Amino acid sequence: MELGLVERWQHGQDVELFYNPSQRRLILKKFQYMYSKGVDDLVTYPYIDLQGYGLKLLSLCLSQDNKIVAFQRSNHELDVLNLETQDHTQIIGGKNRKILGYHWTGERSAFCDFVMVTNAGVEFYKLAEASLKFSNIRGYQINIGHYWFEPSDGVLVVAASPPKLGQIDTFFVYQDKGPKFFHGPRFFIDINPSVTDKWTSDQTNVKNIKDTENNTEQDPHHVELLKIYESVYLVHGNCVKGQLNLYKLTHEKVALDRETIKIKPGAYGICTIDNLLLIFNYTLQETYIFDIKSENYSAKPFCTLWNGMSLDPPTMTYKMKVIIEKPNIIVLPTLLFDGKQISTLQEFDNTSGKNGQVIDCPMPLDPSLIYVDHDACVDIKNGRCYKLQLFPDKLVKHHPDPIESILFLLRRIGCKKQAFELLKHYLRKKVDLKGVSYLFSTINRVYKIAALERKGSSQNDDLRRRASMSASLSKTNSPRKYSLFQNADGESEMRLETGMTVLFQSDLMSIVFHPLFLDGSISISYLSSVILEYHRTLVDQDLQVHLDLQILLAKVLVKGKNLNLLHQLVQYNVFNDTKEFASLLITLATPNNPNYYPPALQLAVDMLYRMRAFDVLTDAFIENQMIYEAMCMLARHPYPGFDVKKLLSRTEGLGDRRIKEVVEQFVNDANL
C-alpha cells in the first residue's frame, strides 16, 4: 500500500481546494480562476474564469458537462453560474436553513438534474438550462445533521439530528420509477453513547477542503458510504466498542449484510480499493483488509498491515553498564530496539493474533490526511493530493491459505494472470486436493452463472430485434450480472457482479494443465487427480466438458500407466463419444504402442458404433487387420470414398492366400 501523487501545488492562503465526487476531479481555485485535475486519468483540465466571483467560497461543484458551476458564498444561499452565457441565478435557503451540500446528477437521473441537502431536508430540482431556471419537483423535510453521497449509483444517505439520533434515511437519485420515489427505506443504527450531532464527521463532499477539520481521532463513530462489488453499503464503525457493521442499501430494503465484525477499539478511517474494505486503525497504526465476498475472510481480515514499519529489519543491540562495588561486579544490560531503549516487548506486540497474514508497510497512517473519496486524500499542509494504491499480488505472496489467495486474486481486476501462476505454484507443491476441489467448485459455479447469463442475454437481444417497437420490453429485462474489462495486457476479462473473474475451460487447459503436463514439474498421478477433480466439478454443475480437456485427462492417465481407471471412466460414460477420443483408444490397441492395451480397441469400437461412425469404424478394423469385421461392416454400411487399395494392402500383409481370395471376391461382388 502506498500513496500515488495526483497533483501538487504551492501552499498558500489564497489557494482554495474542492473535490467533485461525480467527476472524480480535484478543483483548485485562486481568486477568480480555477482548474481541475482528474484523479483517475491524471488529466489537467483548462482554466475557468469565474469573472466577478473571486471571493472565498464555502463549496463548489461543476456540472457533468462543465457548462454550469454551483458555489456557496454563505451558508444560506447557493449561486449558479452558466460559464458560457454568464447567466446567474440564486437558490435562497433562508435564515434557518443551512445548506450542507449539493450535487449535479447529469443524464443518469431521469427525473432530476440537481439535488440539494440542507439541515431541514432534501430537495430535488429540474433545470431549464436555457433560462437557468430551477424547478423544485420534490422535497423531503428531515432535520439533518450529516449526509453522505455515493455518486456512481446515486445513493444519498442522511442522518437525523436530535431528538432522532440514529435515524438513517436513504434516497436513490438515479431511480427510474418516478419523481415520487426518491425516498428509500429508513432504518436505525446504534450510536450510543452520543447525544449530539458530533457523533461523527461528514464526508468532504463539495465543501472547501481547507475548511474541513479531520476529527477522526475524536469521533466515537465513523460512517462511510461505499460501493463494493457493485452494491452500495453504509459502513458504520463503532470506534469505542470496536464493532463494524455493513448495511446493504437497495431501493426496496436495507439489510445488515453480515454479522458484526469485531475490531480493536481506536480511532478509525474507512475506505475501499478494488472492492476491498480497508480499516485504518490510527491508534495502533494498523490497516485491516477485508474481502467481504470471501467465505472464510469476510468477518476477519484477509491481511493486516503494520503501518510505519521499515522494510529493513530492525537492529537489536545490548548496552552493558558495569558497576564495580568491591568485592562485587554488577552488570546492567539494556535492550535497544533501533536505538530506542525498551524494557519489554509487550508495547511493540500490537496484534493479538494473525488472522490471515501480517505484512510490514512503510507507509504510516497520517490522520491529518483528509480523504475526499474512497481512495483519494489531500495533504493540505504540504499541498499534495494522493491516490491510495494497493498491490494484490504482494498481499498473497506469503498468505497461509493458498486457495483463498487464488480466489482473492480472481476477485481483483487484472490479476487473472497472477492467479494462474499462483495456482501452478501451489499445484507443484501438491496442495491438498480438498482445497483444490473447493477452488474448482467455486470457479465452475461462477462459470455456470456467466454461461446462463450470456445465453439469456442472447435470447433477450433476439427479442429486442423482433420487437424493437415495444417500449415495455426493455423495462422487463433485468441488468446483466456480468461485465467485460480489459486488463493491462489488452486481454478482455469477464467478471460477475460478485467480483469474480470468469475462468473458461480453455484458460485452465492452455495456461495451467497442459503446461504442467508438458514440463513434467508435477507428479503424473497428482496431476491426473487434479484434472479429474476439475472434470468432476464441471459435471456437478451440469456443464459440458470440452473435448480437449477430456483428451488431456486420457493422455495423463495413459502416461501414468493408469489404464484400468481409463477403462472404467470410458465404461461409465465420463468421456463423450467423439471420433477424436475413439482414435486415441485405437492407438492404445496398436501392438507397437509402449502403452499397449488390447481392451481399448473394443472400447473404441463400441464408441464408434454408438456414434454410427461406420466409416471410421471400418478404417479401424482395417488398421488392426480385422479383415472379416471390416467386410461385414462394408456389407451393411457401405460409404463413398472407401479406400479399396488400403483393404487389399492390409490383406496382403497377412500372408494368407485364402483370405486374400475371399477379399478379392468380396470387392468384385460389392463393386467397390
XYZ file of C-alpha atoms in Angstrom:
672
model
C 0.000 0.000 0.000
C 1.341 3.396 -0.953
C 0.250 6.889 -1.974
C 0.482 7.818 -5.643
C 0.838 11.538 -6.338
C -2.065 13.061 -8.288
C -1.282 16.784 -8.025
C 0.903 19.204 -6.126
C 0.518 22.938 -5.672
C 2.264 25.772 -3.926
C 0.814 26.109 -0.485
C -0.722 29.463 0.221
C -3.619 31.191 1.894
C -5.238 32.129 -1.422
C -5.484 28.582 -2.821
C -8.911 27.010 -2.352
C -9.482 23.275 -2.794
C -12.649 21.432 -3.767
C -13.427 17.902 -4.866
C -16.053 16.908 -7.424
C -17.082 13.316 -6.475
C -19.234 12.723 -9.575
C -16.345 13.511 -11.938
C -13.586 12.433 -9.527
C -11.704 15.691 -10.012
C -9.744 17.887 -7.666
C -10.561 21.568 -8.243
C -8.007 24.248 -7.371
C -9.119 27.894 -7.268
C -7.147 31.067 -6.750
C -9.034 34.325 -6.842
C -11.422 34.079 -9.816
C -9.513 31.391 -11.742
C -9.750 27.663 -11.226
C -8.657 24.422 -12.920
C -9.276 20.744 -12.206
C -7.192 17.560 -12.190
C -8.604 14.070 -12.757
C -7.803 11.591 -10.008
C -8.026 8.597 -12.367
C -6.898 9.929 -15.751
C -4.426 12.476 -14.268
C -5.552 14.965 -16.933
C -5.315 18.671 -16.144
C -8.445 20.381 -17.417
C -8.349 24.012 -18.699
C -8.656 27.088 -16.547
C -12.105 28.531 -15.908
C -12.728 32.213 -15.263
C -15.421 32.876 -12.657
C -15.492 36.525 -13.672
C -16.568 38.581 -10.645
C -16.900 35.690 -8.215
C -13.373 35.535 -6.938
C -14.148 35.749 -3.235
C -13.539 32.830 -0.942
C -16.141 30.103 -1.429
C -17.569 27.629 1.062
C -18.250 24.967 -1.579
C -18.167 24.456 -5.336
C -19.399 21.829 -7.802
C -19.203 21.640 -11.606
C -21.948 20.100 -13.728
C -21.211 16.909 -15.661
C -20.700 18.811 -18.927
C -18.611 21.566 -17.261
C -21.017 24.241 -18.512
C -22.543 25.245 -15.178
C -20.949 25.762 -11.784
C -22.740 25.938 -8.436
C -20.992 27.524 -5.463
C -21.643 28.867 -1.989
C -20.616 32.231 -0.618
C -22.745 31.882 2.515
C -24.415 29.074 4.429
C -27.912 30.105 3.318
C -27.509 30.944 -0.385
C -26.430 28.967 -3.427
C -25.161 30.682 -6.588
C -25.404 29.052 -10.009
C -23.412 30.407 -12.958
C -23.586 29.429 -16.629
C -19.956 29.596 -17.743
C -20.847 30.015 -21.425
C -23.522 32.716 -21.215
C -22.530 34.168 -17.827
C -26.179 33.916 -16.730
C -26.506 33.844 -12.961
C -29.196 32.762 -10.519
C -29.537 32.004 -6.812
C -31.290 29.440 -4.670
C -32.173 31.050 -1.359
C -32.177 28.714 1.593
C -33.465 31.080 4.255
C -32.126 32.190 7.618
C -32.993 28.950 9.380
C -31.990 26.660 6.544
C -28.295 25.883 6.252
C -27.057 24.338 3.017
C -24.988 21.231 3.779
C -24.213 20.164 0.212
C -25.460 19.689 -3.352
C -24.725 17.522 -6.379
C -25.373 17.547 -10.119
C -26.958 14.316 -11.358
C -26.406 14.744 -15.095
C -28.094 12.373 -17.540
C -28.111 9.442 -15.129
C -31.234 10.681 -13.382
C -34.430 10.750 -15.430
C -36.390 12.953 -13.042
C -33.960 15.500 -11.610
C -30.856 17.449 -12.569
C -29.788 18.718 -9.180
C -30.141 17.628 -5.556
C -29.516 19.866 -2.543
C -29.193 18.842 1.109
C -29.932 21.293 3.915
C -30.316 20.928 7.644
C -34.096 20.979 7.021
C -34.327 18.268 4.363
C -33.527 17.080 0.843
C -34.717 18.888 -2.305
C -34.719 17.697 -5.928
C -34.684 20.134 -8.861
C -35.089 20.156 -12.636
C -33.119 22.740 -14.570
C -34.110 24.648 -17.694
C -30.594 25.273 -18.982
C -31.540 27.943 -21.493
C -33.080 30.218 -18.871
C -31.086 28.816 -15.928
C -34.328 28.314 -14.025
C -34.666 25.680 -11.298
C -37.985 23.930 -10.598
C -38.436 22.154 -7.276
C -40.026 18.815 -8.162
C -39.788 17.084 -4.793
C -38.806 17.883 -1.221
C -38.478 15.885 1.989
C -38.489 17.579 5.384
C -35.996 15.977 7.788
C -33.799 17.560 10.441
C -30.413 16.541 9.066
C -27.124 16.532 10.923
C -24.909 14.654 8.439
C -25.162 13.257 4.934
C -23.187 11.011 2.590
C -23.404 10.630 -1.188
C -22.249 7.807 -3.460
C -22.101 9.315 -6.993
C -21.669 6.202 -9.156
C -25.043 4.732 -8.090
C -26.629 7.986 -6.944
C -27.338 6.883 -3.363
C -27.832 9.651 -0.803
C -27.924 8.873 2.931
C -28.840 11.395 5.630
C -28.567 11.081 9.425
C -31.184 12.840 11.527
C -30.365 15.370 14.225
C -31.598 15.149 17.846
C -34.064 14.053 19.083
C -33.921 11.356 16.359
C -30.254 10.442 16.612
C -29.527 7.147 14.906
C -32.275 7.521 12.288
C -30.936 7.000 8.768
C -32.925 7.877 5.624
C -31.922 6.724 2.150
C -32.565 8.418 -1.200
C -31.967 6.926 -4.641
C -31.331 9.784 -7.032
C -30.967 7.651 -10.194
C -34.179 5.640 -9.704
C -36.465 5.308 -12.747
C -39.868 4.821 -11.085
C -40.902 8.463 -10.928
C -40.382 11.742 -9.059
C -42.314 10.436 -6.059
C -39.960 7.513 -5.455
C -36.669 9.146 -4.479
C -37.092 8.256 -0.803
C -35.908 4.754 0.049
C -36.080 2.733 3.273
C -35.492 4.204 6.724
C -33.501 2.353 9.363
C -31.689 2.962 12.642
C -28.140 2.439 13.863
C -26.825 2.373 17.411
C -24.732 5.488 18.102
C -24.639 5.282 21.892
C -23.331 6.963 23.997
C -23.555 10.052 21.717
C -26.373 12.566 22.316
C -25.405 15.344 19.860
C -24.605 15.716 16.169
C -20.904 15.426 16.986
C -21.078 11.609 17.000
C -19.276 11.512 13.621
C -17.848 13.710 10.865
C -19.259 14.447 7.421
C -17.807 13.492 4.095
C -15.972 16.337 2.425
C -18.480 16.243 -0.454
C -18.257 19.604 -2.282
C -17.026 21.727 0.633
C -13.856 23.756 0.656
C -11.327 21.154 1.743
C -9.177 23.742 3.512
C -12.092 24.473 5.848
C -12.565 20.785 6.666
C -11.442 19.537 10.049
C -10.287 15.956 10.443
C -11.766 14.820 13.750
C -11.003 11.158 13.203
C -9.165 10.801 16.485
C -12.093 12.275 18.454
C -15.080 10.720 16.655
C -16.779 7.920 18.648
C -18.294 6.634 15.388
C -17.149 6.580 11.793
C -19.532 6.223 8.832
C -18.789 5.834 5.130
C -20.996 5.191 2.102
C -19.048 2.857 -0.187
C -19.651 0.876 -3.345
C -18.222 -2.629 -3.006
C -18.765 -5.369 -5.597
C -21.455 -3.428 -7.471
C -23.509 -2.884 -4.288
C -23.710 0.191 -2.057
C -23.035 -0.258 1.662
C -23.327 2.028 4.640
C -20.298 1.101 6.741
C -20.711 2.020 10.410
C -17.739 1.682 12.721
C -18.185 1.991 16.479
C -14.729 3.202 17.479
C -15.447 2.893 21.214
C -16.767 -0.671 21.253
C -14.644 -1.903 18.359
C -17.530 -3.010 16.125
C -18.097 -2.745 12.395
C -21.464 -3.184 10.650
C -22.202 -3.194 6.922
C -25.705 -2.284 5.723
C -26.512 -3.173 2.122
C -28.713 -0.469 0.606
C -31.277 -1.070 -2.123
C -34.392 0.841 -3.098
C -36.557 -1.955 -1.692
C -34.864 -2.683 1.628
C -31.857 -2.238 3.883
C -30.215 -5.400 5.172
C -27.405 -5.992 7.640
C -25.042 -7.735 5.261
C -23.322 -9.960 7.797
C -22.742 -10.399 11.480
C -20.943 -7.644 13.359
C -17.215 -7.588 12.651
C -15.080 -7.321 15.772
C -12.212 -4.850 15.568
C -9.957 -3.264 18.146
C -11.158 -0.005 19.720
C -9.398 3.101 18.471
C -9.514 5.997 16.043
C -10.549 4.716 12.635
C -10.720 5.647 8.989
C -12.547 3.597 6.359
C -12.091 3.381 2.600
C -12.321 0.887 -0.250
C -9.890 -0.006 -3.018
C -10.554 -2.594 -5.728
C -13.613 -3.879 -3.826
C -11.555 -4.372 -0.665
C -12.651 -2.808 2.605
C -9.721 -1.077 4.319
C -9.999 -0.161 8.001
C -7.310 2.259 9.210
C -6.544 1.994 12.916
C -4.755 5.284 13.588
C -4.256 4.386 17.250
C -2.286 1.186 16.619
C -1.024 2.149 13.138
C -2.585 -0.940 11.586
C -4.652 -1.478 8.442
C -7.156 -4.331 8.329
C -8.068 -5.521 4.827
C -11.415 -7.309 4.445
C -12.747 -9.103 1.379
C -16.480 -9.266 2.044
C -17.074 -11.862 -0.708
C -14.621 -14.330 0.786
C -16.347 -17.205 2.562
C -13.511 -17.566 5.064
C -12.296 -13.965 5.421
C -15.457 -11.844 5.296
C -15.635 -11.311 9.078
C -11.893 -11.325 9.756
C -9.021 -9.568 7.992
C -7.615 -11.288 4.950
C -4.466 -9.343 5.630
C -3.193 -6.942 8.301
C -0.673 -4.213 7.538
C 1.622 -2.875 10.213
C 1.990 0.729 9.069
C 5.058 2.840 9.598
C 7.324 -0.214 9.655
C 10.596 -0.050 7.793
C 11.136 -2.760 5.214
C 14.665 -3.194 6.593
C 14.797 -5.458 9.653
C 15.225 -3.590 12.946
C 18.589 -3.647 14.688
C 18.635 -5.021 18.203
C 21.638 -4.253 20.361
C 22.581 -4.558 24.010
C 24.083 -1.769 26.055
C 26.025 -3.045 29.044
C 26.631 -0.959 32.149
C 29.227 -2.349 34.526
C 29.299 -1.166 38.164
C 32.171 -2.243 40.357
C 31.284 -2.408 44.009
C 34.080 -4.309 45.672
C 34.112 -7.180 46.063
C 31.130 -7.470 43.607
C 30.759 -6.539 39.929
C 27.220 -5.564 38.857
C 26.244 -5.794 35.135
C 23.085 -3.915 33.995
C 22.043 -4.839 30.411
C 19.801 -2.558 28.361
C 17.976 -3.698 25.211
C 18.000 -1.217 22.323
C 15.405 -1.635 19.546
C 16.508 0.514 16.562
C 18.438 2.636 19.025
C 15.458 3.078 21.377
C 15.605 1.749 24.888
C 12.777 -0.620 25.839
C 12.130 -2.615 28.960
C 9.595 -5.065 27.500
C 8.497 -6.175 24.038
C 4.847 -6.057 25.036
C 4.375 -2.479 23.841
C 5.581 -3.498 20.368
C 3.278 -6.521 20.144
C 0.207 -4.687 18.861
C -1.704 -7.616 17.408
C -3.319 -10.411 19.395
C -3.156 -12.979 16.624
C -2.548 -13.417 12.935
C -5.902 -13.556 11.172
C -4.676 -14.201 7.661
C -1.341 -12.513 7.051
C 0.642 -9.688 8.652
C 2.834 -7.520 6.427
C 5.150 -4.660 7.299
C 4.107 -1.497 5.449
C 6.423 1.549 5.398
C 3.535 3.973 4.768
C 2.390 5.497 8.091
C -1.252 6.266 8.782
C -1.462 10.032 8.977
C -4.730 11.320 10.490
C -4.005 14.765 9.036
C -4.700 13.437 5.534
C -8.261 14.318 4.525
C -9.945 11.590 2.474
C -12.133 13.246 -0.167
C -13.116 9.964 -1.823
C -12.871 6.257 -1.136
C -9.283 6.158 -2.431
C -8.210 9.821 -2.714
C -6.812 12.050 0.021
C -5.423 15.560 0.360
C -2.496 16.828 2.410
C -3.372 20.481 2.958
C -0.220 21.266 4.917
C 2.201 20.205 2.173
C -0.027 20.911 -0.841
C -0.424 17.392 -2.183
C -3.255 15.198 -3.482
C -2.708 11.446 -3.398
C -4.447 8.355 -4.658
C -4.172 5.307 -2.434
C -2.748 2.299 -4.255
C -2.824 -1.363 -3.274
C -0.880 -4.258 -4.783
C -2.880 -7.520 -4.526
C -0.025 -9.768 -5.674
C 2.068 -8.669 -2.681
C -0.778 -9.323 -0.240
C -0.927 -13.013 -1.191
C 2.801 -13.631 -1.503
C 3.135 -15.397 1.856
C -0.503 -15.870 2.807
C -1.109 -19.056 4.832
C -4.259 -20.014 2.887
C -3.295 -20.910 -0.715
C -6.821 -21.446 -2.041
C -8.179 -18.203 -0.590
C -5.146 -16.410 -2.034
C -6.046 -17.596 -5.538
C -9.710 -16.643 -5.110
C -8.573 -13.287 -3.706
C -6.661 -12.555 -6.922
C -9.564 -13.700 -9.089
C -11.751 -11.081 -7.410
C -9.289 -8.323 -8.365
C -9.314 -6.600 -11.744
C -6.360 -7.510 -13.949
C -4.985 -10.264 -11.677
C -6.058 -13.345 -13.649
C -2.518 -14.000 -14.879
C -1.136 -13.806 -11.329
C -3.887 -16.153 -10.133
C -2.917 -18.749 -12.740
C 0.751 -18.511 -11.804
C -0.102 -18.897 -8.123
C -2.294 -21.912 -8.903
C 0.537 -23.605 -10.804
C 2.917 -22.784 -7.959
C 0.728 -24.485 -5.368
C -0.046 -27.449 -7.643
C 3.687 -28.058 -7.970
C 3.789 -28.105 -4.161
C 0.950 -30.673 -4.133
C -1.596 -28.595 -2.273
C -4.332 -30.605 -0.563
C -6.872 -31.948 -3.061
C -9.727 -30.972 -0.753
C -8.789 -27.328 -1.191
C -8.333 -27.810 -4.937
C -11.845 -29.273 -5.119
C -13.252 -26.229 -3.299
C -11.403 -23.908 -5.685
C -12.685 -25.688 -8.795
C -16.237 -25.815 -7.443
C -16.185 -22.052 -6.871
C -14.689 -21.348 -10.291
C -17.172 -23.549 -12.139
C -20.151 -22.213 -10.210
C -19.199 -18.740 -11.426
C -18.619 -20.122 -14.926
C -22.133 -21.583 -14.998
C -23.750 -18.326 -13.860
C -21.940 -16.433 -16.624
C -22.881 -19.063 -19.229
C -26.567 -18.931 -18.299
C -26.499 -15.139 -18.228
C -24.903 -14.921 -21.670
C -27.449 -17.360 -23.052
C -30.288 -15.332 -21.555
C -28.780 -12.093 -22.883
C -28.621 -13.547 -26.400
C -32.278 -14.518 -26.202
C -33.195 -11.051 -24.940
C -31.253 -9.462 -27.800
C -33.244 -11.553 -30.278
C -36.471 -10.450 -28.615
C -35.395 -6.820 -28.794
C -34.721 -7.140 -32.513
C -38.065 -8.814 -33.119
C -40.000 -6.334 -31.000
C -37.979 -3.164 -31.372
C -41.128 -1.078 -31.232
C -42.140 -2.405 -27.810
C -41.268 0.088 -25.060
C -42.106 -2.287 -22.244
C -39.630 -4.976 -23.211
C -36.519 -3.087 -22.153
C -38.026 -2.477 -18.719
C -38.687 -6.148 -18.086
C -35.141 -7.241 -18.826
C -33.001 -7.434 -15.741
C -29.487 -5.899 -15.873
C -26.605 -8.145 -16.768
C -24.875 -9.973 -13.978
C -21.522 -9.862 -15.774
C -19.366 -7.210 -17.354
C -16.254 -7.074 -19.511
C -12.979 -5.431 -18.513
C -9.690 -5.046 -20.305
C -6.562 -5.818 -18.313
C -3.132 -4.244 -18.645
C -2.148 -6.779 -21.353
C -5.101 -5.786 -23.523
C -6.978 -9.018 -22.835
C -10.688 -8.999 -22.069
C -11.871 -10.382 -18.754
C -15.424 -11.321 -17.908
C -16.455 -10.613 -14.330
C -19.650 -11.258 -12.416
C -21.294 -8.568 -10.312
C -19.972 -10.503 -7.297
C -16.461 -9.548 -8.426
C -15.251 -12.985 -9.531
C -13.369 -13.296 -12.806
C -14.903 -15.957 -15.042
C -12.385 -18.668 -15.925
C -13.131 -20.666 -19.053
C -12.131 -24.277 -19.555
C -9.801 -23.193 -22.342
C -7.976 -20.889 -19.883
C -7.217 -23.651 -17.399
C -6.428 -26.085 -20.198
C -3.937 -23.896 -22.060
C -2.401 -21.951 -19.149
C -2.375 -24.459 -16.274
C -2.993 -28.125 -17.066
C -1.292 -28.537 -20.440
C 1.957 -26.704 -19.480
C 2.196 -28.764 -16.272
C 1.729 -31.925 -18.335
C 4.485 -30.944 -20.766
C 7.140 -29.636 -18.364
C 6.939 -32.618 -16.014
C 7.258 -30.419 -12.915
C 4.450 -32.259 -11.166
C 3.908 -35.954 -10.495
C 1.666 -37.501 -13.113
C -0.526 -39.246 -10.541
C -1.230 -35.969 -8.719
C -1.901 -34.158 -11.998
C -4.396 -36.830 -13.044
C -6.188 -36.425 -9.700
C -6.321 -32.636 -10.159
C -7.698 -32.780 -13.710
C -10.175 -35.492 -12.753
C -11.388 -33.312 -9.865
C -11.842 -30.366 -12.212
C -13.724 -32.674 -14.568
C -15.986 -33.801 -11.714
C -16.823 -30.266 -10.582
C -17.820 -29.367 -14.137
C -20.183 -32.337 -14.275
C -21.617 -31.408 -10.858
C -22.598 -28.030 -12.334
C -24.194 -29.718 -15.391
C -21.537 -28.207 -17.626
C -20.280 -29.824 -20.807
C -16.614 -30.797 -20.531
C -14.589 -29.676 -23.533
C -13.084 -32.358 -25.737
C -9.514 -31.040 -25.336
C -9.783 -31.446 -21.577
C -11.128 -34.992 -21.929
C -8.300 -35.987 -24.245
C -5.717 -34.406 -21.920
C -7.122 -36.387 -18.989
C -6.877 -39.575 -21.036
C -3.265 -38.789 -22.026
C -2.347 -38.118 -18.391
C -3.885 -41.440 -17.326
C -2.040 -43.244 -20.118
C 1.276 -41.604 -19.202
C 0.733 -42.619 -15.603
C 0.004 -46.239 -16.655
C -3.419 -45.925 -15.075
C -5.183 -47.719 -17.928
C -7.635 -49.582 -15.732
C -9.040 -46.269 -14.451
C -9.260 -45.000 -18.042
C -11.175 -48.165 -18.950
C -13.645 -47.620 -16.108
C -14.170 -43.954 -16.949
C -14.997 -44.848 -20.556
C -17.407 -47.560 -19.422
C -19.211 -45.123 -17.130
C -19.530 -42.579 -19.981
C -17.330 -39.984 -18.296
C -15.879 -39.245 -21.734
C -18.038 -38.098 -24.620
C -18.371 -40.228 -27.738
C -16.176 -38.481 -30.300
C -14.076 -39.614 -33.235
C -11.010 -37.981 -31.734
C -11.321 -39.880 -28.467
C -12.032 -43.130 -30.312
C -8.849 -42.594 -32.344
C -6.918 -42.211 -29.087
C -8.291 -45.541 -27.859
C -7.432 -47.208 -31.150
C -3.785 -46.144 -30.832
C -3.672 -47.807 -27.410
C -4.725 -51.064 -29.055
C -1.821 -50.938 -31.525
C 0.743 -53.694 -30.654
C 3.775 -51.458 -31.213
C 2.458 -48.874 -28.715
C 4.566 -48.821 -25.484
C 1.299 -48.473 -23.554
C -0.340 -51.335 -25.445
C -3.773 -52.051 -24.010
C -5.841 -54.532 -26.114
C -9.238 -53.838 -24.431
C -9.032 -50.272 -25.730
C -9.983 -51.474 -29.215
C -13.312 -52.851 -28.056
C -13.969 -49.578 -26.199
C -13.261 -47.654 -29.408
C -15.486 -49.948 -31.474
C -18.394 -49.538 -29.056
C -17.949 -45.776 -29.053
C -17.855 -45.504 -32.854
C -20.842 -47.798 -33.234
C -22.870 -45.650 -30.838
C -21.942 -42.656 -32.950
C -22.816 -44.573 -36.163
C -19.435 -43.507 -37.479
C -19.218 -46.574 -39.699
C -16.531 -45.130 -41.960
C -14.134 -44.575 -39.071
C -15.082 -47.943 -37.598
C -14.306 -49.714 -40.887
C -10.928 -47.989 -41.135
C -10.189 -49.003 -37.535
C -10.892 -52.656 -38.373
C -8.637 -52.493 -41.411
C -5.803 -50.799 -39.479
C -5.909 -53.613 -36.934
C -6.091 -56.234 -39.750
C -9.544 -57.326 -38.628
C -10.498 -58.064 -42.234
C -13.610 -60.150 -41.613
C -15.125 -57.451 -39.360
C -14.271 -54.794 -41.951
C -16.039 -56.711 -44.739
C -19.123 -57.222 -42.538
C -19.270 -53.509 -41.807
C -18.856 -52.644 -45.512
C -21.579 -55.084 -46.454
C -24.045 -53.480 -44.041
C -22.939 -49.840 -44.186
C -21.046 -49.029 -47.387
C -19.885 -45.456 -47.811
C -18.472 -43.459 -50.712
C -14.786 -42.815 -50.890
C -13.755 -46.153 -49.391
C -10.056 -46.889 -49.999
C -10.053 -50.350 -51.619
C -6.260 -50.325 -52.024
C -5.856 -49.972 -48.264
C -8.038 -53.053 -47.679
C -6.119 -55.096 -50.237
C -2.754 -53.928 -48.856
C -3.642 -54.930 -45.269
C -4.930 -58.278 -46.530
C -1.678 -58.833 -48.432
C 0.243 -58.220 -45.226
C -1.482 -61.162 -43.527
C 0.153 -63.617 -45.955
C -2.957 -65.820 -46.056
C -3.894 -66.804 -49.637
C -7.439 -67.938 -48.774
C -8.317 -64.651 -47.028
C -6.878 -62.753 -49.967
C -9.129 -64.649 -52.383
C -12.184 -64.004 -50.187
C -11.437 -60.282 -50.043
C -10.919 -60.030 -53.804
C -14.193 -61.847 -54.389
C -15.943 -59.503 -51.896
C -14.550 -56.449 -53.666
C -15.758 -57.686 -57.042
C -19.229 -58.651 -55.766
C -19.694 -55.384 -53.866
C -18.454 -53.413 -56.886
C -16.138 -51.360 -54.647
